[in-house]
Every structure is written in C-alpha cells, then in structure tokens.
Tab-separated table of C-alpha atoms in Angstrom:
chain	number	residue	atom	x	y	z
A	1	UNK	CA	-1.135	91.555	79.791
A	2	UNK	CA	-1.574	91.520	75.775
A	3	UNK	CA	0.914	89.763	74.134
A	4	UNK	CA	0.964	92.649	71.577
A	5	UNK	CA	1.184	95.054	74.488
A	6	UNK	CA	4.222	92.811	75.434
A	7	UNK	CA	5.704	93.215	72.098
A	8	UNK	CA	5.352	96.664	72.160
A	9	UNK	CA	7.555	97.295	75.705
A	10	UNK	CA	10.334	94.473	74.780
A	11	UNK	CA	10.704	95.689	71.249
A	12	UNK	CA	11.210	99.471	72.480
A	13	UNK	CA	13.527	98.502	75.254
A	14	UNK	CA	15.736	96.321	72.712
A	15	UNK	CA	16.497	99.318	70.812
A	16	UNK	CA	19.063	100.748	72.520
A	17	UNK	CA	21.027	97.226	71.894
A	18	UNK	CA	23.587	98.234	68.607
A	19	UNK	CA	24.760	94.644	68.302
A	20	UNK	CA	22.212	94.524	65.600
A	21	UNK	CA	22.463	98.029	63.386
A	22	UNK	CA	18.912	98.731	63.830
A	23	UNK	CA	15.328	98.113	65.280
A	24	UNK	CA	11.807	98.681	64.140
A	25	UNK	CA	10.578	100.636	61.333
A	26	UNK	CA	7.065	101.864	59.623
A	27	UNK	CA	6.353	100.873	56.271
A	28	UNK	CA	2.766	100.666	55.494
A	29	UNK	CA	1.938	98.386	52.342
A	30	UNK	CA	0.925	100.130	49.270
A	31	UNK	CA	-2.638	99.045	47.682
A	32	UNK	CA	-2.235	96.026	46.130
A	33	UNK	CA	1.338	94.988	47.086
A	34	UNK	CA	2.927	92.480	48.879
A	35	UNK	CA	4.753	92.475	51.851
A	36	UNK	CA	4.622	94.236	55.065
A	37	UNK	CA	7.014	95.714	58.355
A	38	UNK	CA	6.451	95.535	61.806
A	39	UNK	CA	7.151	98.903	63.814
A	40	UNK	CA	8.200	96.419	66.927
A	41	UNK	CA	11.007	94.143	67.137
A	42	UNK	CA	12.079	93.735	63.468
A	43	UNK	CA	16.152	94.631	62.700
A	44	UNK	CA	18.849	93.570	60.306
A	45	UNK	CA	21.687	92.446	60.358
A	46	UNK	CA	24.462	90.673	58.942
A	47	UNK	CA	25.538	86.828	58.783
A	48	UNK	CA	29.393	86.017	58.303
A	49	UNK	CA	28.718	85.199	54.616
A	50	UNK	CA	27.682	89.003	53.945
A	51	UNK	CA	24.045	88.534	53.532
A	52	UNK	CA	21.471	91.339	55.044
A	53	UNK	CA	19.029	89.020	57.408
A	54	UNK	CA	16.246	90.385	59.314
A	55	UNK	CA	15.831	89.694	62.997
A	56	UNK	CA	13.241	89.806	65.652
A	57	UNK	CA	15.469	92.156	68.144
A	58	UNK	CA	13.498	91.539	71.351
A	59	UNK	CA	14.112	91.437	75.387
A	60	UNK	CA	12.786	88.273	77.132
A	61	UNK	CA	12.266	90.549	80.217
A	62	UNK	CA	12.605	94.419	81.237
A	63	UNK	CA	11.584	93.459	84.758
A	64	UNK	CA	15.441	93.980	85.765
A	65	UNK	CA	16.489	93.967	89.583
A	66	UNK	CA	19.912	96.148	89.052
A	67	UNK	CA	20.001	100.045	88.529
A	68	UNK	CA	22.664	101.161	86.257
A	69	UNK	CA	22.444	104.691	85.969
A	70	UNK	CA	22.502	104.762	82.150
A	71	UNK	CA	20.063	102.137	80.691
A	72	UNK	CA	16.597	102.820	80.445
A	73	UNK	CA	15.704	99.335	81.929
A	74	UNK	CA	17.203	100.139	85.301
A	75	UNK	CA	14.633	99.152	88.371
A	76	UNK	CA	14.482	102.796	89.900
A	77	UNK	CA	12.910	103.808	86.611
A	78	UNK	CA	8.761	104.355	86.273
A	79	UNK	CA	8.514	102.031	82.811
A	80	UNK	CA	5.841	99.477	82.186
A	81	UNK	CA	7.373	96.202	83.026
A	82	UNK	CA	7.012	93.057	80.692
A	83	UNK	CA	7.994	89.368	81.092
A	84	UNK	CA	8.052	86.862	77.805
A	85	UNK	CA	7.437	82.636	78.648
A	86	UNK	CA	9.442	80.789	76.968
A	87	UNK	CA	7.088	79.285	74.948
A	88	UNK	CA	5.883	82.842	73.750
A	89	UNK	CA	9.145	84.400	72.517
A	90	UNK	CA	9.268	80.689	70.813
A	91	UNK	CA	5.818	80.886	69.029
A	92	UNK	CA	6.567	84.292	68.073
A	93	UNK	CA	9.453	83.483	66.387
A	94	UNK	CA	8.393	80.678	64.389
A	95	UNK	CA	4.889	82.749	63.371
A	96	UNK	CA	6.980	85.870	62.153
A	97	UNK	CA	9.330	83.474	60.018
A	98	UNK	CA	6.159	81.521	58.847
A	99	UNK	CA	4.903	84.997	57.349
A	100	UNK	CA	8.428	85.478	55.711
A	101	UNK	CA	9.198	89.022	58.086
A	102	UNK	CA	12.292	87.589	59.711
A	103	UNK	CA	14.892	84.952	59.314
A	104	UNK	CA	16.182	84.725	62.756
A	105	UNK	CA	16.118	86.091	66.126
A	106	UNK	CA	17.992	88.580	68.476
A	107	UNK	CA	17.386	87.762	71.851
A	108	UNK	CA	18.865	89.949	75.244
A	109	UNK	CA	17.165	90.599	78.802
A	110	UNK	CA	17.137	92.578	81.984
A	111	UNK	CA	18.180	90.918	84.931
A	112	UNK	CA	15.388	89.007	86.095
A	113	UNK	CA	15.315	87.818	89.373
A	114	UNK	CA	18.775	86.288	88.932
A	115	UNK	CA	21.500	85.823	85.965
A	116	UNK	CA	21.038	82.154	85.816
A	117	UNK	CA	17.106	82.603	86.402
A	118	UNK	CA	17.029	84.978	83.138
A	119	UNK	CA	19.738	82.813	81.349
A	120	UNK	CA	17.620	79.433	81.468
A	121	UNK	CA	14.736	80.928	80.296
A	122	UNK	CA	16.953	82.383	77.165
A	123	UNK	CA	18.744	79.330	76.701
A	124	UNK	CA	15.204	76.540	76.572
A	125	UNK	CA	13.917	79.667	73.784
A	126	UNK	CA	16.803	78.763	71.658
A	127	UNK	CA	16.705	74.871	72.736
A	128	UNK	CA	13.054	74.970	72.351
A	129	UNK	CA	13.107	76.305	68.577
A	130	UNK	CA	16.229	74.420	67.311
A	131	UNK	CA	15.112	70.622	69.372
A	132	UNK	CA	11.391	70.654	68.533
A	133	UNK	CA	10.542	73.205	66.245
A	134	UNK	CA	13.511	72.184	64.216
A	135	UNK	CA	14.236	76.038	63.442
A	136	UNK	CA	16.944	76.510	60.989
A	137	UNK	CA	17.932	80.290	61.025
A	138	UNK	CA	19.848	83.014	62.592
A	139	UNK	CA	19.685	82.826	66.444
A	140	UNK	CA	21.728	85.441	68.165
A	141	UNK	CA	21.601	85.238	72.146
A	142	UNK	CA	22.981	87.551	74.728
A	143	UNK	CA	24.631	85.918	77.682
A	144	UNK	CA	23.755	87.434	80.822
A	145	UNK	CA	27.325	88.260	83.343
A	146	UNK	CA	27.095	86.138	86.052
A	147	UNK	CA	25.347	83.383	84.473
A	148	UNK	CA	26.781	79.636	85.091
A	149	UNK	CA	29.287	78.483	82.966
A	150	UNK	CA	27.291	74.991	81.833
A	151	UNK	CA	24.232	77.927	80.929
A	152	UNK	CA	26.738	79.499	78.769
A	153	UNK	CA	27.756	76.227	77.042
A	154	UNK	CA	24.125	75.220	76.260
A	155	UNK	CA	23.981	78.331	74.840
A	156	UNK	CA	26.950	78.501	72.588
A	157	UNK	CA	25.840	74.825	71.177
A	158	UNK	CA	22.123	75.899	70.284
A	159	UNK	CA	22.869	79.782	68.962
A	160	UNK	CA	24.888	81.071	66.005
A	161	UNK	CA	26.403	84.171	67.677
A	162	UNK	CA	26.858	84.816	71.081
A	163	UNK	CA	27.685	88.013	73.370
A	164	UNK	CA	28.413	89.716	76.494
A	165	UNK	CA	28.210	93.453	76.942
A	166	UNK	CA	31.217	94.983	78.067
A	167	UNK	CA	29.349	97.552	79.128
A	168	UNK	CA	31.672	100.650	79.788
A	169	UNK	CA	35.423	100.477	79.194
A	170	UNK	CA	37.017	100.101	82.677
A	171	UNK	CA	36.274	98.776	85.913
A	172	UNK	CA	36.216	101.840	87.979
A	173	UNK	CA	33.457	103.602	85.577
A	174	UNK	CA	31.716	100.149	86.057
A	175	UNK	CA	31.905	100.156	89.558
A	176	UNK	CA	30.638	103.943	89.357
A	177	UNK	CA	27.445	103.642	86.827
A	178	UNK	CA	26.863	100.006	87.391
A	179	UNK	CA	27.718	98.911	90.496
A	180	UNK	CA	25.872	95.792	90.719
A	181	UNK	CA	27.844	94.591	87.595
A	182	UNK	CA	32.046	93.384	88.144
A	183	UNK	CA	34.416	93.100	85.988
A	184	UNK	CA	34.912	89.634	86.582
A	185	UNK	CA	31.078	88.409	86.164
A	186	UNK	CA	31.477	90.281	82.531
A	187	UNK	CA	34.837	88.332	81.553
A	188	UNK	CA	34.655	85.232	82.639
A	189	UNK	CA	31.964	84.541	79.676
A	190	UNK	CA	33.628	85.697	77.244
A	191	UNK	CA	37.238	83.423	78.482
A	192	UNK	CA	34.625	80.502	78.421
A	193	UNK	CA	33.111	81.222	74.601
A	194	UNK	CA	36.331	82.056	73.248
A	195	UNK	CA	38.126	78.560	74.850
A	196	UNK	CA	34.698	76.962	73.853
A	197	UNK	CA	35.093	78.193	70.460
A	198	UNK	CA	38.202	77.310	70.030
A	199	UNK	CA	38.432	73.907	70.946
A	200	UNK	CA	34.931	73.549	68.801
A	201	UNK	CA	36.733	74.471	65.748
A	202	UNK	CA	39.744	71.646	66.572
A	203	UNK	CA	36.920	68.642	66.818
A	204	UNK	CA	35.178	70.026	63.316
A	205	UNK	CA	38.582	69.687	61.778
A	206	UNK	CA	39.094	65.764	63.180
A	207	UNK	CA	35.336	65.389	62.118
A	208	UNK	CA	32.698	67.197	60.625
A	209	UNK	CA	29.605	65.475	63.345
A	210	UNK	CA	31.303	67.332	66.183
A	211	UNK	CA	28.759	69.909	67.893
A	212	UNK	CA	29.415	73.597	66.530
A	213	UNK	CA	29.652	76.001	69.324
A	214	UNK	CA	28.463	79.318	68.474
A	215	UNK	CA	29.830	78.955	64.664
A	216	UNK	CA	29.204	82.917	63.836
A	217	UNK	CA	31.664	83.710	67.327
A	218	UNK	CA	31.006	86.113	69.773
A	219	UNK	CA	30.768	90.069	69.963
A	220	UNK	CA	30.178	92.929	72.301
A	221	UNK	CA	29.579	96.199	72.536
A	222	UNK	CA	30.661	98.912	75.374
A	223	UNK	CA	28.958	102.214	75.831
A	224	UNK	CA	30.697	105.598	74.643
A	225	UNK	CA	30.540	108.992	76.011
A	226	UNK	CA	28.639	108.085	79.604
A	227	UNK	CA	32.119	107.517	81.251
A	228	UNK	CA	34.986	109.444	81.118
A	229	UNK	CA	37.706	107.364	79.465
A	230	UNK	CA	39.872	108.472	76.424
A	231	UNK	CA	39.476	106.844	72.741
A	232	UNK	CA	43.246	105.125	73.465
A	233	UNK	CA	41.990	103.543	76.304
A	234	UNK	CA	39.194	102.122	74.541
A	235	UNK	CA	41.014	100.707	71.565
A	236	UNK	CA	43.346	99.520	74.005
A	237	UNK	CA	40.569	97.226	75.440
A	238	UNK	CA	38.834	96.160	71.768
A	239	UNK	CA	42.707	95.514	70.798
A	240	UNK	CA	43.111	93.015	74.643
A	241	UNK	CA	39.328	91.800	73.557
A	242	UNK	CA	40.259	90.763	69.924
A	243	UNK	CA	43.718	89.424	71.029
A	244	UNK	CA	42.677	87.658	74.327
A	245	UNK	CA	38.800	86.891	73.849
A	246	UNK	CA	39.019	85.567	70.674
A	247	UNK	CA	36.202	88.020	69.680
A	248	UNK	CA	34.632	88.700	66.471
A	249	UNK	CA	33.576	92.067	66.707
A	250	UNK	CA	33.288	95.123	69.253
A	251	UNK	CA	30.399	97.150	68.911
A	252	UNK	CA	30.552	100.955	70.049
A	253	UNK	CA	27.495	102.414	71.398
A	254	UNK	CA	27.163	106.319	71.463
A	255	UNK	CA	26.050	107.129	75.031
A	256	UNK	CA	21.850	108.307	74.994
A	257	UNK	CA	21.072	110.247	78.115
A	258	UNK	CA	17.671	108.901	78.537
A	259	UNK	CA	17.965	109.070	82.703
A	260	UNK	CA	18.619	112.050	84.938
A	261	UNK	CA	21.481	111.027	87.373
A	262	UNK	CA	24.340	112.970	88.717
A	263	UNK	CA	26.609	110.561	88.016
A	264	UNK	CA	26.309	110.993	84.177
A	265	UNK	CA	27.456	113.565	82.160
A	266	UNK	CA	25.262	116.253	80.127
A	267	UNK	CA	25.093	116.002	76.501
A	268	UNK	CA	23.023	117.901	74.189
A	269	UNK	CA	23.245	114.822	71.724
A	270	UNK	CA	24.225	111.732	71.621
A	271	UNK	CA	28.124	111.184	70.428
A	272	UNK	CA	27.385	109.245	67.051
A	273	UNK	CA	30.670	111.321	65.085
A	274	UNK	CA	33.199	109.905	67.990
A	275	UNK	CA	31.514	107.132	67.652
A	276	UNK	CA	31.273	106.495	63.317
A	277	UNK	CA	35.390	107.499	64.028
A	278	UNK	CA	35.476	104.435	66.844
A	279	UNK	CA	34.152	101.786	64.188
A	280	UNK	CA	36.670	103.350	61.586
A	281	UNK	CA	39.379	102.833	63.905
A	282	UNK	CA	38.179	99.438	65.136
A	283	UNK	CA	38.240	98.969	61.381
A	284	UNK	CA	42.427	99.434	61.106
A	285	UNK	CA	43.372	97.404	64.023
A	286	UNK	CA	41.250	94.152	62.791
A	287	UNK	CA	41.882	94.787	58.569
A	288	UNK	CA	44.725	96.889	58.608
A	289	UNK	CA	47.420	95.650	60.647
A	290	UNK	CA	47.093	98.874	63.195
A	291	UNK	CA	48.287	98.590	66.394
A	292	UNK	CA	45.899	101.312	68.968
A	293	UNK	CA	49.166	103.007	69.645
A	294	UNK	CA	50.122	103.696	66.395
A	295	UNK	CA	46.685	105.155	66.065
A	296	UNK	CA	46.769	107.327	69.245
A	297	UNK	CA	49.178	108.234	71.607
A	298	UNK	CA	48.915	109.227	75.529
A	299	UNK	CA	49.983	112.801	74.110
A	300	UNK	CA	47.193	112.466	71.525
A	301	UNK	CA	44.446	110.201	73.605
A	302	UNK	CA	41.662	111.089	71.555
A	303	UNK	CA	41.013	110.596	67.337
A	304	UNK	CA	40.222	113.458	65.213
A	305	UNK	CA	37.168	114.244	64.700
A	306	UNK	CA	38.380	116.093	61.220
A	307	UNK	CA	39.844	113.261	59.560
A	308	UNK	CA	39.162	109.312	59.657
A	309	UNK	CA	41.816	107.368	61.731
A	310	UNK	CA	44.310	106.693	59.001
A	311	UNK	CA	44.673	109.896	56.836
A	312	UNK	CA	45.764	111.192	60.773
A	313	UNK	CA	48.176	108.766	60.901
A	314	UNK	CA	49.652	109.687	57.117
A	315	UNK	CA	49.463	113.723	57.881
A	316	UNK	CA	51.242	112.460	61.217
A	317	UNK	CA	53.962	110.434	59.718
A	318	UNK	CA	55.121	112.413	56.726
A	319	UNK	CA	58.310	110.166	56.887
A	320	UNK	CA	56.530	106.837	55.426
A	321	UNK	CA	55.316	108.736	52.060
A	322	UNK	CA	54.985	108.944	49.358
A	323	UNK	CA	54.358	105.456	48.448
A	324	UNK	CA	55.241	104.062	45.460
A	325	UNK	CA	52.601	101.798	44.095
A	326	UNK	CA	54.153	99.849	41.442
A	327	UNK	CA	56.697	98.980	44.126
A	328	UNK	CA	55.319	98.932	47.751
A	329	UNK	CA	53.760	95.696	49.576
A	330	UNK	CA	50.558	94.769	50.618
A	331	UNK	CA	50.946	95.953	54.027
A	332	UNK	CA	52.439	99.321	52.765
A	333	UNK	CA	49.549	99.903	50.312
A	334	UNK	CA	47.093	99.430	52.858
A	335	UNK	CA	48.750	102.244	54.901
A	336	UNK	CA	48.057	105.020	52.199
A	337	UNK	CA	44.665	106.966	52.911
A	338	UNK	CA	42.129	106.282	49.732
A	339	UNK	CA	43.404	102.530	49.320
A	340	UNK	CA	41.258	99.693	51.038
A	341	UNK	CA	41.626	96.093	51.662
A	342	UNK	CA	39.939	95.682	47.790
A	343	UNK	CA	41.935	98.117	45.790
A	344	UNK	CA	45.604	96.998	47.399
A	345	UNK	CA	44.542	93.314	46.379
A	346	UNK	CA	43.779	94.657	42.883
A	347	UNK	CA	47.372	96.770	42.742
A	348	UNK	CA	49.103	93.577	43.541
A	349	UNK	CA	47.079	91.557	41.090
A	350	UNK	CA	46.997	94.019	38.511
A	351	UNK	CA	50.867	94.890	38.193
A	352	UNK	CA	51.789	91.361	37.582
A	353	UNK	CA	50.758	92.009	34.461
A	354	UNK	CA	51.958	95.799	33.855
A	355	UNK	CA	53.047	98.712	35.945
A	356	UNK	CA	49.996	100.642	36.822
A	357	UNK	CA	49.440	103.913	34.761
A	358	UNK	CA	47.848	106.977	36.388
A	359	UNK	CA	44.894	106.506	34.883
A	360	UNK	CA	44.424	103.416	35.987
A	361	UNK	CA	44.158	103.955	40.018
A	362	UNK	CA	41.007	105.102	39.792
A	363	UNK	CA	39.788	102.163	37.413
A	364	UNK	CA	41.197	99.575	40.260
A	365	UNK	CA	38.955	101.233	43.115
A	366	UNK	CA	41.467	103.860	44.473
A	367	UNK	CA	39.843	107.394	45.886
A	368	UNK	CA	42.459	109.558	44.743
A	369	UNK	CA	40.891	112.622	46.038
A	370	UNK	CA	43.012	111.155	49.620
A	371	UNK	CA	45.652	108.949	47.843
A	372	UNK	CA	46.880	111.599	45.597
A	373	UNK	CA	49.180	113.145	48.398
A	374	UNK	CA	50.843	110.360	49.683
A	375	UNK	CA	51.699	107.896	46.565
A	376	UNK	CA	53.448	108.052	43.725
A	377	UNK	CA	53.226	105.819	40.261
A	378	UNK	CA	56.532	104.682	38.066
A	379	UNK	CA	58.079	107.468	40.010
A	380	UNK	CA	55.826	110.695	38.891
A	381	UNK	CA	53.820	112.214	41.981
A	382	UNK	CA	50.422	113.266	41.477
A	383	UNK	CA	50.840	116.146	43.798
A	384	UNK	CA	53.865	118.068	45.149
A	385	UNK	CA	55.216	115.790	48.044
A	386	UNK	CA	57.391	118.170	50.136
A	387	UNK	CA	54.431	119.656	51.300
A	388	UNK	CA	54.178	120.578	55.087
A	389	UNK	CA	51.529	118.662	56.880
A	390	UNK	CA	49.971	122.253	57.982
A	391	UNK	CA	49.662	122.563	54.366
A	392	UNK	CA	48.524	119.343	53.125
A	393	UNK	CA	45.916	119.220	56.140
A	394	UNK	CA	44.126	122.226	54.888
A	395	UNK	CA	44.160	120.822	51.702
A	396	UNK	CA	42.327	117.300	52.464
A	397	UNK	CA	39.564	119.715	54.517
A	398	UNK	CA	39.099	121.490	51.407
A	399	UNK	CA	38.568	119.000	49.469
A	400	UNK	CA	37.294	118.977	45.519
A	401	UNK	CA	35.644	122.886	46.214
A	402	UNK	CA	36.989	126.080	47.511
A	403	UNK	CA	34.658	125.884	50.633
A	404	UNK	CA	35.538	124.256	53.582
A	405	UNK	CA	34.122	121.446	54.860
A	406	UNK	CA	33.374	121.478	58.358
A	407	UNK	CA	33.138	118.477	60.480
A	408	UNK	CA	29.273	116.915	61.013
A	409	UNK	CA	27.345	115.544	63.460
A	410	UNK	CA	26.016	112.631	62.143
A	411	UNK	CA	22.436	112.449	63.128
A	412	UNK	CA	20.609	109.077	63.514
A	413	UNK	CA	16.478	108.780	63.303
A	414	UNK	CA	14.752	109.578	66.274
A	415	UNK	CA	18.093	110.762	67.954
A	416	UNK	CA	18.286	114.141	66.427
C-alpha cells in the first residue's frame, strides 16, 4: 500500500479522537503565498503554557482485533485496513516538521494483534524520534489498556502528555458496548502515570537531571450519549479521576452513531449541547471549587440544557445572593454567574485601592448582563433582588431583547 493511501485511512480514523480539538482541514494556498494545510492528519492543540501547536493526529494501526459497538475501527466493520512501521510514522513526523506544518505529534491505535504488540511499536516511534532524531517538540501518546506496566513507563519518560481512554462512564455500559475492554485493564494505567508522575515531580525538586515523566500529565476522554448514564454520574467519575488519578484533564466526547448495532441508541445528531454543558461543568469542579453534587443532585441527575452549570446553581440557591462585591471573598466571587477566575482576581486587586463603583464592573471584565441579578456594589443592587427564581429565570432567557432565546444545538463541521 501507498504511504499516502496510508495517511489517508489513519488520518480519517484519528478523527473521532477529541483529546486534540480538531483534525484535518482544506486550505488551498493562494497564488503567490506561502504556506500550506494538509486535509489528513494535521490538528491543534494546546501546550500547558497556552500556546496553539499543531499536531500530526494519526493512528499507528486501524487493523484492531476487538469490536466495540461504537467506534468506527471495530473488526466486524468493512473499512480499508492500514498498518504504520515504526520507522514510517517516524519519518513522517520529522518531514512534516522539516516543512514547518506541525510542531509535534498525536499518536493513538487500534488494537493490533495485542496491547503490548501495538504499545511497543508506539513507544520505539516516540524513542525513535526523541534518541536519534533528537526531536524536540510536542509528542502526545495514547497508552493502550492492557499494555505492560514497564511499556507504560518508557512511554511516560519519552512523551510530553500521556492518556488512556476511559471510554464510557461505568463498567456495566463497558462490559455492554465493549466487552473485550475491563475496567481494570483501563485503570491500572492511569494509577501507574499518576504514581509515576508524582514521584517524577519529587526527584526534579532534589535535582533538576532527574528524568521527566510525562511533564504535560495525563488526560482522557469518555464517550457521551452511547450509554445510558446520567450527567451526575459522570462528573462523579471526572471528580474520582481528578482526585484519585492525578489527571490533568477529562475530555467529553459527544457520542457519533457511525455503526448500526442494537445495542446503541438512535440519535438524529450527535449530543455536542450536553456535551459544550459537560466541559462547562468540568470547568467548575477543576477552577471553581464545585463539588459534582453541588452541581447536580440524584433528584436533578442531569444539567440544564437552558443555562450553563453555574447560573443553575445561583437561580437554585437564591439563599447565597446577592453578593456584595466590595465585601465578598475570592471563593464567593467566583460563585456569582458573569464573574470568572480573571475578573474575581481583578475585584480583589482592584478594591485595595478603592471600593468598586458600578461603572467599573464592566471595566474589570465582569458580564453584567448575568451578574447583575445576583450582586450588589457599596450596598446598591443593580436589579431588584427579591425576585422569585420563576421570575428571574425568564429573565436571564430573555436576555438584552424582548425575544426569547431558545436553546441551540451546537453544530460542528461535517457533523451537521
């Protein structure tokens, strides 16, 4: 086979990865200009300074020998089949980065032949390109469950970031869509990285020639909407995985029905506004100082698609507002809808030197169009506060205009 026509299958089948935010776009270069974009394999995403890198997002295999009845990858489906060497993926990488398209590399697989098989193979890429190719940049690998635990320790030392996919949010849905996949194969991983990491991070303080294991920490991401479990149940688990796993970040994936199978539900699209509302939530519990069950209950298992996460907590706790901002403490402030991690560190910074005025909230960052019903500034209330949450809730859904506005699928490229 072509290695373009190998580029082509592994760069399709990587898309439906969301650890990195996206994959593969068209871009042709204008007469005369510079630059160019490949349609396969290239992504962005984010290093743990801020900065926007781009990625070569590929799978090292499709040729998988389990049959989840969600991924597209899965052995009982008809797709063209594709294996990278070792040394290909390598000479790939280095001949994108020599033409300036990417900075780093993404790299996940199907199951091939065996988990420690597939994970060798991933783990000499990243050897091969940091020991003799003395490759500098972003190397993201994706440990396969089931894989040996001295396989997942040469991979923390030679990648930035590493990850397991959680898959689906409990064991019995596992055991359901994915039965060749346990529980146990999935967590054991993610124990090892986050011990790994840790102890990593005590040797770099005694001194700084100690080996960095996985320096940009690990992440994973769990599939939404193919299995039947409530949001509660799932911030439940990314609260246990942040606590526990020592995890930097959980990535939700809105469920894409791209098999037919009885065993998964029928959607006419893919669940992208339960899942935008998911990240938002995510969002409070590792910023915010929310706990899951202050953000749902077992009497309210599921987050409102209406309102982000916190302005349903303020319309459901009347009791805690208003707020008064020339008064109230970090954690308070960051409690009121329309103030962020940013503008509560400006409040605090800014009244040390003066109370704040009312016409100065929306100079420090505040969206008052959200704010303006729960705080109050030297005492004066920008709106009446007694109002009844009925009330106030119709007011936040009307917004700035006398038309409602209705709750929207958000639509993603290619997915509408």
């Amino acid at each position: 086979m072509e290695l373009q026509e190998k580029i082509t299958i592994l760069s399709g089948a990587a898309r439906y990865d969301a650890s990195c935010a996206s994959s593969g776009c068209s871009n042709d270069t204008p007469r005369g200009g510079m630059g160019n974009t490949s349609q396969g394999g290239i992504c962005h995403s984010w290093a743990d300074d801020g900065r926007c890198i781009s990625l070569l997002k590929i799978l090292l295999s499709n040729d998988c020998r389990y049959d989840c009845a969600y991924c597209v990858n899965r052995s009982s489906n008809p797709v063209p089949r594709a294996s990278f060497t070792a040394r290909e993926v390598v000479d790939l990488t280095m001949e994108f980065y020599r033409r300036n398209y990417i900075e780093g590399l993404f790299l996940s697989s199907a199951v091939n032949v065996s988990p420690d098989h597939t994970m060798e193979a991933m783990v000499q890429v990243a050897e091969i390109l940091r020991n003799e190719e003395r490759f500098g940049g972003y190397i993201h690998l994706k440990v396969i469950p089931g894989s040996s635990p001295e396989l997942v320790r040469r991979a923390g030392l030679a990648a930035d970031r590493i990850s397991v996919n959680i898959e689906l949010p409990s064991s019995e849905s596992l055991k359901r869509l994915a039965p060749q996949k346990s529980k146990e194969a999935i967590l054991a991983p993610m124990k090892l990285i986050g011990a790994e990491s840790g102890m990593s991070l005590v040797e770099r303080r005694k001194s700084r020639k100690a080996p960095r294991f996985a320096p940009a920490g690990q992440s994973t991401q769990m599939i939404i909407g193919a299995s039947p479990e409530t949001d509660l149940q799932i911030l439940r688990l990314s609260q246990g995985l942040y606590s526990r796993m020592n995890l930097k970040r959980v990535y939700y994936s809105a469920f894409v029905p791209v098999n037919e199978d009885n065993r998964l539900p029928v959607l006419a699209a893919p669940p992208l506004l339960r899942e935008h509302r998911l990240y938002q939530a995510d969002w409070l519990l590792r910023f915010y100082g929310f706990s899951a069950e202050e953000i749902l209950s077992d009497d309210a298992p599921n987050l409102d698609e209406s309102f982000d996460p916190k302005t349903a907590w303020a319309l459901r706790n009347p009791g805690f507002f208003p707020v008064e901002v020339n008064r109230a403490d970090y954690a308070t402030l960051l409690r009121v809808p329309g103030i962020g991690v940013t503008s509560a560190r400006r409040i605090i910074a800014a009244r040390r030197f003066a109370p704040i005025s009312p016409e100065g909230m929306k100079k420090i960052g505040v969206v008052m169009k959200r704010a303006r019903y729960f705080i109050t500034c030297s005492g004066r209330p920008f709106e009446r506060v007694d109002q009844q949450p009925a009330r106030l809730r119709q007011r936040l859904l009307l917004g700035d205009g006398s038309e409602p506005k209705l709750p929207r699928q958000l639509v993603l490229p290619g997915l509408g």
